[in-house]
Amino acid sequence: MKIKSICCIGAGYVGGPTMAVIAKNNPHLKITIVDINQARIDAWNDVDVSKLPIYEPGLADIVKETRGKNLFFSTDIDAAIDEAEMIFISVNTPTKTYGKGKGMAADLKYIELCARNIANVAKTDKIVVEKSTLPVRTAEAIKSILHNTGNNINFHILSNPEFLAEGTAIEDLLNPDRVLIGGECEEAIEALANIYSSWVADDRILRTNLWSSELSKLTANAFLAQRISSINSISELCELTGANVNEVAKAIGMDSRIGSKFLKASVGFGGSCFQKDILNLVYIARSYGLTEVADYWEQVIIMNDHQKRRFSDRLIKTLYNTVSGKKIALLGWAFKKDTNDTRESAAIYVADHLLNEQANISVFDPKVPHTKVQTDLNYLNTRSEAENESGAISVDSAYEAANDAHAIAIMTEWDEFKTYDWKTIYSKMKKPAFIFDGRNILDKSEMENIGFDYYSIGQ
Ligand code: NAD
Ligand code: UDX
């Protein structure tokens, strides 16, 4: 099966970078990324690549190199489906907010819409690739929709979950630990493997059955998040015993059986994937009647919620049990550094908690637009939009955020935060001046020498 033309439905954090890297490494392939969101497609087509809808280091250069040559962005979904031999589905699969499985199960309505769209439009055989993260056995539903079109067209379904992390998406895509392809038809599997093999060594391209591939993605995210909740649980014990969580993490991480990655204690993990995918795993386990399995993984989320709550509780307690009317500067709003993505960011929940206590929040993030802070708070539905607007403002620099603040809370580990003139920041703040370092990025003794009351995680 020779692939000449690819369509990717969904121009988001996964679809955009993944297809850009495929396009860069396969100049002979024509790749069209389509989306229902006109504004997003317009931003992808903006001549000024600093206006791309997604900030990822290295992405703009690859888009500049490939766009208009073999990479295209469009809202004409039907035309792109019609032309392509291979169609990636890379649409969002958020947690359901209604009906059965509300707050737990993945909402597959966008996936189903894509499958129906493909079924309606296709006039020739297609390979349909699940790029979105999906519950195990979703391919069965997609197959059923596609095979009931009555058009006598052959559809092959593949599962090819994406393992990139935001902030390092391009690096991860260029040098993946592995590429996973699950499927039933060897020819279809090899057609996709062939595309990756233009830059990925064959021993890193794993072929499995469909269900192993679908389930491996949920499992990988659950294992990664579980490590963060594990170290965060220990961080609380460290704070009470005089142990230092950084030292504990280093000591256990040097055991090659444990490994050193993903052991950074923090204010809690965020991002669009971990919580959603674990909730989905828990829901699937429960739906098979596996109570112990479900409870085991649910604890990862319970621990993470506890860590976020504990952070703001500690801040309030330290500020003499009240933050009412006090200005608190939040440095960072993104869920991690080097991204403008704020989905499920710990900052949103900490801000919400502090607003409940009538604090005045001043937010600075190097990449997140001011309006996003309001949208994120409004989405929680905790209070009116007007109340959010008067309680939380966004500013253009950390120095402005810190001006007259009682405390600074570091929510994201942006590198630039380490390079600030902390003496100047100290001079601008109310005294005593507190820092709550939710990422353990600053040096405790340096901050204390300046005069700060410095609190970090697990120390
Ligand atoms: P996203 O919200 O950034 O992008 C999804 C895009 O799909 C949106 O632009 C939306 O408008 C579009 N869309 C939705 N329905 C559509 C339809 N019927 N037709 C055309 N376009 C449609 O989401 P994302 O972060 O790119 O995630 C996509 C999938 O990849 C999810 O399943 C997610 O779990 C998974 N994933 C995400 C990451 C990550 O780091 N963000 C990593 C690995 C896997
Ligand atoms: C994650 C997975 O890493 C990736 O493989 C998958 O494809 C999508 O989900 P992402 O959410 O983009 O990627 O970023 P990640 O680096 O995993 O960080 C997730 C959250 O965990 C962030 O809030 C981060 O700050 C936090 N984190 C990460 C910690 O608190 N401690 C750590 O040691 C690592």
Coordinates of C-alpha atoms and ligand atoms in Angstrom, one line a residue:
M1 CA 0.0 0.0 0.0
K2 CA 1.8 3.2 -1.1
I3 CA 0.7 6.3 0.7
K4 CA 0.9 9.6 -1.2
S5 CA -1.6 11.7 0.6
I6 CA -2.4 12.0 4.3
C7 CA -5.2 13.8 6.1
C8 CA -5.1 14.6 9.8
I9 CA -8.4 15.6 11.4
G10 CA -7.6 17.9 14.4
A11 CA -5.1 20.7 14.2
G12 CA -4.3 20.8 18.0
Y13 CA -1.3 20.2 20.2
V14 CA -0.9 16.7 18.8
G15 CA -2.1 17.0 15.2
G16 CA 0.0 20.1 14.4
P17 CA 3.4 19.1 15.7
T18 CA 3.1 15.4 14.7
M19 CA 2.1 16.1 11.1
A20 CA 4.8 18.9 10.8
V21 CA 7.5 16.4 11.8
I22 CA 6.1 13.7 9.4
A23 CA 6.0 16.3 6.6
K24 CA 9.6 17.3 7.3
N25 CA 10.8 13.8 7.1
N26 CA 8.7 12.7 4.2
P27 CA 8.9 15.4 1.5
H28 CA 7.2 13.1 -1.0
L29 CA 4.0 12.9 1.1
K30 CA 1.2 15.5 0.9
I31 CA -0.2 16.2 4.3
T32 CA -3.3 18.2 5.0
I33 CA -4.3 19.0 8.5
V34 CA -8.0 19.9 8.8
D35 CA -10.1 21.3 11.7
I36 CA -13.6 22.7 12.2
N37 CA -12.1 25.6 14.1
Q38 CA -11.6 28.3 11.4
A39 CA -9.6 30.7 13.8
R40 CA -7.2 27.9 14.6
I41 CA -6.6 27.0 10.9
D42 CA -6.1 30.8 10.2
A43 CA -3.5 31.0 12.9
W44 CA -1.7 27.9 11.5
N45 CA -1.6 29.7 8.1
D46 CA -0.5 33.0 9.5
V47 CA 2.6 34.3 7.6
D48 CA 4.0 35.4 11.0
V49 CA 4.9 32.1 12.5
S50 CA 5.1 33.6 16.0
K51 CA 1.3 33.7 15.7
L52 CA 0.9 29.9 15.4
P53 CA -1.9 28.7 17.8
I54 CA 0.6 26.5 19.7
Y55 CA 3.9 27.4 21.3
E56 CA 6.4 24.6 21.1
P57 CA 10.2 25.1 20.9
G58 CA 11.3 24.3 17.3
L59 CA 7.8 24.0 15.8
A60 CA 7.7 27.4 14.0
D61 CA 10.9 26.5 12.1
I62 CA 9.5 23.2 10.8
V63 CA 6.2 24.8 9.9
K64 CA 8.1 27.5 8.0
E65 CA 10.1 24.8 6.2
T66 CA 7.1 22.6 5.2
R67 CA 4.0 24.7 5.0
G68 CA 2.8 25.3 1.5
K69 CA 5.2 22.7 0.2
N70 CA 3.9 19.4 1.5
L71 CA 2.1 20.6 4.6
F72 CA -1.3 22.3 4.4
F73 CA -3.9 23.6 6.9
S74 CA -7.5 23.8 5.8
T75 CA -11.1 23.7 7.0
D76 CA -12.2 21.7 3.9
I77 CA -12.4 18.5 5.8
D78 CA -14.3 16.5 3.1
A79 CA -11.9 17.4 0.3
A80 CA -8.9 16.3 2.5
I81 CA -10.6 13.0 3.5
D82 CA -11.5 12.3 -0.1
E83 CA -7.9 12.8 -1.4
A84 CA -6.1 10.9 1.4
E85 CA -5.2 7.2 1.5
M86 CA -4.4 7.5 5.2
I87 CA -6.5 9.5 7.7
F88 CA -5.3 10.3 11.2
I89 CA -7.9 11.1 13.8
S90 CA -6.3 13.5 16.3
V91 CA -9.3 15.3 17.8
N92 CA -9.8 16.0 21.5
T93 CA -11.2 13.2 23.8
P94 CA -12.0 15.2 27.0
T95 CA -13.6 13.8 30.1
K96 CA -17.4 13.6 29.7
T97 CA -19.2 16.5 31.4
Y98 CA -22.7 15.0 31.1
G99 CA -24.7 11.8 31.3
K100 CA -23.4 8.3 32.0
G101 CA -19.7 8.4 33.0
K102 CA -19.8 12.1 33.7
G103 CA -16.5 13.3 35.2
M104 CA -14.8 10.0 34.4
A105 CA -15.3 8.5 31.0
A106 CA -13.8 9.9 27.8
D107 CA -16.2 11.8 25.6
L108 CA -16.0 10.1 22.2
K109 CA -18.5 12.3 20.4
Y110 CA -15.8 14.0 18.3
I111 CA -14.2 10.7 17.4
E112 CA -17.6 9.3 16.3
L113 CA -18.2 12.5 14.2
C114 CA -14.9 12.0 12.5
A115 CA -15.7 8.3 11.7
R116 CA -19.1 9.3 10.3
N117 CA -17.6 12.0 8.3
I118 CA -15.0 9.6 6.8
A119 CA -17.8 7.1 6.1
N120 CA -19.9 9.7 4.3
V121 CA -17.1 11.1 2.1
A122 CA -14.8 8.1 1.3
K123 CA -15.0 6.8 -2.2
T124 CA -11.7 4.8 -2.1
D125 CA -10.1 2.5 0.4
K126 CA -8.7 4.2 3.5
I127 CA -6.4 3.4 6.4
V128 CA -7.8 5.2 9.5
V129 CA -5.3 5.9 12.2
E130 CA -6.4 6.5 15.8
K131 CA -3.9 9.2 17.0
S132 CA -6.1 10.5 19.8
T133 CA -5.9 8.7 23.1
L134 CA -8.8 6.4 23.3
P135 CA -10.4 3.8 25.7
V136 CA -9.4 0.3 24.9
R137 CA -11.7 -1.3 22.3
T138 CA -12.7 2.0 20.7
A139 CA -11.4 0.7 17.3
E140 CA -14.3 -1.7 17.5
A141 CA -16.8 1.2 17.4
I142 CA -15.0 3.0 14.7
K143 CA -14.9 -0.2 12.6
S144 CA -18.6 -0.7 13.1
I145 CA -19.4 2.8 11.9
L146 CA -17.1 2.6 8.9
H147 CA -18.1 -0.9 7.8
N148 CA -21.8 0.0 7.8
T149 CA -21.6 2.6 5.1
G150 CA -22.6 0.2 2.3
N151 CA -20.1 1.8 -0.1
N152 CA -18.0 -1.3 -0.5
I153 CA -14.9 0.4 0.6
N154 CA -12.2 -1.3 2.6
F155 CA -11.2 0.5 5.8
H156 CA -8.3 -0.6 8.0
I157 CA -8.1 0.7 11.5
L158 CA -4.8 1.3 13.2
S159 CA -4.0 2.5 16.7
N160 CA -1.0 4.8 16.8
P161 CA -1.1 6.6 20.1
E162 CA 1.1 9.7 20.6
F163 CA 3.7 9.9 23.4
L164 CA 5.0 13.4 23.0
A165 CA 5.0 15.7 26.0
E166 CA 4.2 19.4 25.5
G167 CA 7.2 21.7 25.7
T168 CA 9.4 19.1 24.2
A169 CA 7.0 17.9 21.5
I170 CA 9.4 18.4 18.6
E171 CA 12.3 16.8 20.3
D172 CA 10.1 13.9 21.4
L173 CA 8.8 13.4 17.8
L174 CA 12.2 13.6 16.2
N175 CA 13.7 11.1 18.7
P176 CA 10.9 9.0 20.0
D177 CA 11.6 6.3 22.6
R178 CA 9.2 4.2 20.5
V179 CA 6.5 4.4 18.0
L180 CA 3.6 2.1 18.7
I181 CA 1.3 0.7 15.9
G182 CA -1.5 -1.6 16.7
G183 CA -3.6 -3.2 14.0
E184 CA -5.1 -6.3 12.4
C185 CA -3.9 -5.9 8.8
E186 CA -0.1 -6.3 8.3
E187 CA -0.1 -4.3 5.0
A188 CA -1.7 -1.3 6.7
I189 CA 0.6 -1.6 9.7
E190 CA 3.6 -1.6 7.4
A191 CA 2.3 1.3 5.4
L192 CA 2.3 3.4 8.5
A193 CA 5.6 2.0 9.8
N194 CA 7.1 2.9 6.5
I195 CA 6.3 6.6 7.1
Y196 CA 8.0 6.6 10.5
S197 CA 10.9 4.6 9.2
S198 CA 12.1 7.7 7.3
W199 CA 13.6 8.9 10.6
V200 CA 12.9 6.3 13.3
A201 CA 15.0 3.1 13.6
D202 CA 12.9 0.0 12.9
D203 CA 13.6 -1.6 16.3
R204 CA 11.9 1.4 17.9
I205 CA 8.7 0.8 15.9
L206 CA 6.6 -1.6 17.8
R207 CA 3.8 -3.6 16.2
T208 CA 1.0 -5.0 18.5
N209 CA -2.6 -5.9 18.3
L210 CA -5.1 -3.1 18.4
W211 CA -6.2 -3.5 22.0
S212 CA -2.6 -3.6 23.4
S213 CA -1.8 -0.4 21.6
E214 CA -4.9 1.4 22.8
L215 CA -4.4 0.2 26.4
S216 CA -0.6 0.9 26.4
K217 CA -1.3 4.6 26.0
L218 CA -3.6 4.9 29.0
T219 CA -1.2 2.7 31.0
A220 CA 1.9 4.8 30.1
N221 CA 0.2 8.0 31.3
A222 CA -1.1 6.2 34.4
F223 CA 2.5 5.0 35.3
L224 CA 4.0 8.4 34.7
A225 CA 1.4 10.2 36.8
Q226 CA 1.7 7.6 39.5
R227 CA 5.4 8.4 40.0
I228 CA 4.6 12.1 40.5
S229 CA 1.8 11.3 43.0
S230 CA 4.1 8.8 44.8
I231 CA 6.9 11.4 45.2
N232 CA 4.3 14.1 46.1
S233 CA 2.9 11.9 48.8
I234 CA 6.5 11.5 50.3
S235 CA 6.9 15.3 50.0
E236 CA 4.3 15.8 52.7
L237 CA 6.1 13.4 55.0
C238 CA 9.4 15.2 54.3
E239 CA 7.9 18.5 55.5
L240 CA 7.0 17.0 58.9
T241 CA 10.2 15.0 59.4
G242 CA 13.1 17.1 58.3
A243 CA 13.8 14.9 55.3
N244 CA 14.3 16.7 52.0
V245 CA 12.3 15.4 49.0
N246 CA 14.9 16.4 46.5
E247 CA 17.5 14.3 48.4
V248 CA 15.1 11.4 48.7
A249 CA 14.2 11.6 45.0
K250 CA 17.9 11.6 44.0
A251 CA 18.7 8.7 46.4
I252 CA 15.9 6.5 45.1
G253 CA 16.3 7.6 41.5
M254 CA 19.9 6.3 41.4
D255 CA 18.6 2.8 41.8
S256 CA 18.5 1.7 38.2
R257 CA 15.4 -0.3 38.8
I258 CA 13.6 2.9 39.9
G259 CA 15.2 5.5 37.5
S260 CA 15.6 9.2 38.1
K261 CA 12.9 10.7 35.7
F262 CA 9.5 11.9 36.8
L263 CA 10.4 12.1 40.4
K264 CA 10.1 15.9 40.8
A265 CA 7.9 16.8 43.6
S266 CA 5.6 19.7 42.6
V267 CA 2.4 21.6 43.4
G268 CA 0.7 18.8 41.5
F269 CA 0.6 17.5 37.9
G270 CA -1.6 19.3 35.3
G271 CA -2.0 19.0 31.5
S272 CA -4.8 17.8 29.3
C273 CA -3.7 14.1 29.6
F274 CA -2.8 12.6 32.9
Q275 CA -6.0 13.3 34.8
K276 CA -8.3 12.6 31.9
D277 CA -6.6 9.4 31.0
I278 CA -6.4 8.0 34.5
L279 CA -10.1 8.8 35.1
N280 CA -10.9 7.0 31.9
L281 CA -8.8 4.0 33.0
V282 CA -10.6 3.9 36.3
Y283 CA -13.9 4.1 34.5
I284 CA -13.0 1.2 32.2
A285 CA -11.8 -0.9 35.2
R286 CA -15.1 -0.2 37.1
S287 CA -17.2 -1.0 34.0
Y288 CA -15.5 -4.5 33.9
G289 CA -16.3 -4.9 37.7
L290 CA -12.6 -4.5 38.7
T291 CA -13.1 -2.5 41.9
E292 CA -9.6 -3.0 43.3
V293 CA -7.9 -2.1 40.0
A294 CA -10.1 1.1 39.7
D295 CA -9.5 2.1 43.3
Y296 CA -5.7 1.6 42.9
W297 CA -5.4 4.0 40.0
E298 CA -8.0 6.5 41.4
Q299 CA -5.7 7.1 44.3
V300 CA -3.2 8.8 41.9
I301 CA -5.8 11.5 41.2
I302 CA -6.9 11.7 44.9
M303 CA -3.2 12.3 45.8
N304 CA -2.8 15.0 43.1
D305 CA -5.9 16.9 44.2
H306 CA -4.7 16.7 47.8
Q307 CA -1.3 18.1 46.8
K308 CA -2.8 21.2 45.0
R309 CA -5.1 21.8 48.0
R310 CA -2.4 21.3 50.5
F311 CA -0.2 23.9 48.7
S312 CA -2.8 26.7 49.0
D313 CA -3.8 25.6 52.5
R314 CA -0.2 25.9 53.6
L315 CA 0.1 29.4 52.0
I316 CA -3.1 30.6 53.8
K317 CA -2.0 29.1 57.1
T318 CA 1.4 30.7 56.9
L319 CA 0.0 34.1 56.1
Y320 CA -1.5 34.2 59.6
N321 CA -4.6 32.2 58.5
T322 CA -6.0 34.9 56.2
V323 CA -5.4 36.1 52.7
S324 CA -8.5 38.2 52.5
G325 CA -7.7 41.5 50.8
K326 CA -4.0 40.5 50.4
K327 CA -2.3 40.6 47.0
I328 CA -0.8 37.2 46.1
A329 CA 1.4 37.0 42.9
L330 CA 1.2 33.8 41.0
L331 CA 4.2 33.2 38.7
G332 CA 3.3 30.9 35.9
W333 CA -0.1 29.8 34.7
A334 CA 0.8 27.1 32.2
F335 CA 0.8 23.5 33.4
K336 CA 4.5 23.2 32.8
K337 CA 7.3 25.3 31.2
D338 CA 7.7 25.9 27.5
T339 CA 4.1 25.6 26.6
N340 CA 1.2 28.1 26.4
D341 CA -1.2 25.2 27.3
T342 CA -3.1 25.7 30.6
R343 CA -5.4 22.7 30.6
E344 CA -5.8 21.3 34.2
S345 CA -2.9 23.5 35.3
A346 CA -2.4 23.4 39.1
A347 CA -2.3 27.3 39.0
I348 CA -6.1 27.4 38.1
Y349 CA -7.0 25.4 41.2
V350 CA -4.7 27.2 43.6
A351 CA -6.0 30.6 42.3
D352 CA -9.6 29.3 42.7
H353 CA -8.9 28.3 46.3
L354 CA -7.2 31.6 47.1
L355 CA -10.1 33.6 45.5
N356 CA -12.5 31.7 47.7
E357 CA -10.5 33.2 50.6
Q358 CA -10.9 36.7 49.0
A359 CA -7.3 37.1 48.0
N360 CA -6.4 39.5 45.2
I361 CA -4.5 37.4 42.6
S362 CA -2.0 38.9 40.2
V363 CA -0.8 36.5 37.5
F364 CA 2.3 36.6 35.3
D365 CA 3.1 33.9 32.7
P366 CA 5.6 34.4 29.9
K367 CA 3.4 32.7 27.3
V368 CA -0.2 32.5 28.4
P369 CA -2.4 35.4 27.1
H370 CA -4.2 37.5 29.8
T371 CA -7.7 36.5 28.6
K372 CA -6.9 32.8 29.1
V373 CA -6.6 33.3 32.9
Q374 CA -10.1 34.6 33.0
T375 CA -11.5 31.9 30.7
D376 CA -9.9 29.2 32.8
L377 CA -11.3 30.6 36.1
N378 CA -14.8 31.1 34.5
Y379 CA -14.8 27.5 33.3
L380 CA -14.7 26.3 36.9
N381 CA -18.0 28.0 37.5
T382 CA -17.1 28.8 41.1
R383 CA -18.2 32.5 41.0
S384 CA -19.4 35.0 38.6
E385 CA -17.3 36.3 35.7
A386 CA -17.3 39.8 37.2
E387 CA -16.0 38.4 40.5
N388 CA -13.2 36.6 38.7
E389 CA -12.3 39.7 36.9
S390 CA -12.1 41.8 40.0
G391 CA -10.3 39.1 42.0
A392 CA -7.7 38.0 39.5
I393 CA -5.7 40.2 37.1
S394 CA -2.9 39.3 34.7
V395 CA 0.1 41.5 34.2
D396 CA 3.1 41.8 31.9
S397 CA 6.0 41.0 34.2
A398 CA 6.8 39.2 37.4
Y399 CA 8.0 42.5 38.9
E400 CA 4.6 44.1 38.4
A401 CA 2.9 41.0 39.8
A402 CA 5.1 41.2 42.9
N403 CA 4.6 44.9 43.5
D404 CA 3.0 45.3 47.0
A405 CA 2.3 41.5 47.2
H406 CA 2.3 39.7 50.5
A407 CA 3.4 36.4 48.9
I408 CA 4.7 34.9 45.6
A409 CA 3.5 31.5 44.6
I410 CA 5.6 29.8 41.9
M411 CA 3.3 27.6 39.8
T412 CA 5.3 26.9 36.7
E413 CA 9.0 26.1 36.4
W414 CA 9.8 28.6 33.7
D415 CA 13.6 29.0 33.4
E416 CA 13.4 32.8 33.4
F417 CA 12.1 32.8 37.0
K418 CA 15.5 31.6 38.1
T419 CA 17.2 34.5 36.5
Y420 CA 15.2 37.3 38.1
D421 CA 16.6 40.0 40.3
W422 CA 15.1 38.6 43.5
K423 CA 16.5 41.5 45.6
T424 CA 14.5 44.0 43.6
I425 CA 11.4 41.8 43.8
Y426 CA 11.9 41.6 47.6
S427 CA 12.2 45.4 47.9
K428 CA 8.8 45.8 46.1
M429 CA 6.9 43.4 48.3
K430 CA 5.1 43.8 51.7
K431 CA 7.1 42.5 54.6
P432 CA 7.4 39.8 55.7
A433 CA 7.7 38.7 52.1
F434 CA 6.8 35.1 51.4
I435 CA 7.7 32.8 48.6
F436 CA 5.9 29.5 48.1
D437 CA 7.9 27.6 45.5
G438 CA 5.6 25.0 44.0
R439 CA 8.3 23.8 41.7
N440 CA 11.4 23.9 44.0
I441 CA 13.3 26.0 41.4
L442 CA 14.8 28.6 43.7
D443 CA 17.7 28.3 46.1
K444 CA 16.4 28.3 49.7
S445 CA 19.5 29.8 51.4
E446 CA 19.8 32.5 48.6
M447 CA 16.2 33.5 49.1
E448 CA 16.5 33.5 52.9
N449 CA 19.7 35.7 52.7
I450 CA 17.7 38.3 50.7
G451 CA 15.2 38.3 53.5
F452 CA 12.3 36.1 52.1
D453 CA 10.4 33.6 54.1
Y454 CA 10.8 30.8 51.7
Y455 CA 8.7 27.7 51.6
S456 CA 9.1 24.9 49.0
I457 CA 7.6 21.4 48.5
G458 CA 8.9 18.6 50.7
Q459 CA 11.7 20.5 52.4
Ligands
NAD1 P1 -6.7 19.8 21.0 O1 -7.9 20.2 21.6 O2 -5.5 20.7 21.0 O3 -7.0 19.6 19.4 C1 -8.0 18.9 18.9 C2 -8.6 19.6 17.7 O4 -9.6 18.8 17.1 C3 -9.3 21.0 18.0 O5 -8.6 22.0 17.3 C4 -10.7 20.7 17.5 O6 -11.3 21.9 16.9 C5 -10.6 19.6 16.5 N1 -11.8 18.9 16.2 C6 -12.7 18.3 17.1 N2 -13.6 17.7 16.5 C7 -13.4 17.8 15.2 C8 -14.1 17.3 14.0 N3 -15.2 16.5 14.1 N4 -13.6 17.6 12.8 C9 -12.4 18.4 12.7 N5 -11.8 18.8 13.8 C10 -12.2 18.5 15.0 O7 -6.3 18.4 21.5 P2 -4.8 17.7 21.6 O8 -4.1 18.2 22.8 O9 -4.1 17.9 20.2 O10 -5.2 16.2 21.8 C11 -5.8 15.4 20.8 C12 -5.7 13.9 21.2 O11 -4.4 13.5 21.4 C13 -6.5 13.7 22.5 O12 -7.1 12.4 22.5 C14 -5.3 13.6 23.6 O13 -5.7 12.8 24.7 C15 -4.2 13.0 22.8 N6 -2.9 13.4 23.2 C16 -2.6 14.6 23.6 C17 -1.3 14.9 24.0 C18 -0.9 16.3 24.4 O14 0.2 16.5 24.9 N7 -1.7 17.3 24.3 C19 -0.3 14.0 24.0 C20 -0.6 12.7 23.6 C21 -1.9 12.4 23.2
UDX2 C1 2.2 13.7 29.3 C2 3.1 12.5 29.0 O1 4.4 12.7 29.5 C3 3.2 12.2 27.5 O2 4.0 11.1 27.2 C4 1.8 12.1 26.9 O3 1.9 11.9 25.5 C5 1.0 13.2 27.2 O4 0.9 13.5 28.7 P1 2.5 16.3 29.2 O5 1.2 16.3 30.0 O6 2.5 17.1 27.9 O7 2.8 14.8 28.7 O8 3.7 16.8 30.1 P2 4.5 16.0 31.2 O9 6.0 16.4 31.0 O10 4.2 14.6 31.3 O11 4.0 16.8 32.5 C6 2.7 16.6 33.1 C7 2.6 17.3 34.4 O12 3.4 16.6 35.4 C8 3.1 18.7 34.4 O13 2.2 19.5 35.1 C9 4.5 18.6 35.0 O14 4.9 19.8 35.6 C10 4.2 17.6 36.0 N1 5.4 16.8 36.5 C11 6.2 16.1 35.6 C12 5.8 16.9 37.8 O15 5.1 17.5 38.7 N2 6.9 16.1 38.2 C13 7.7 15.4 37.3 O16 8.6 14.8 37.8 C14 7.3 15.4 36.0

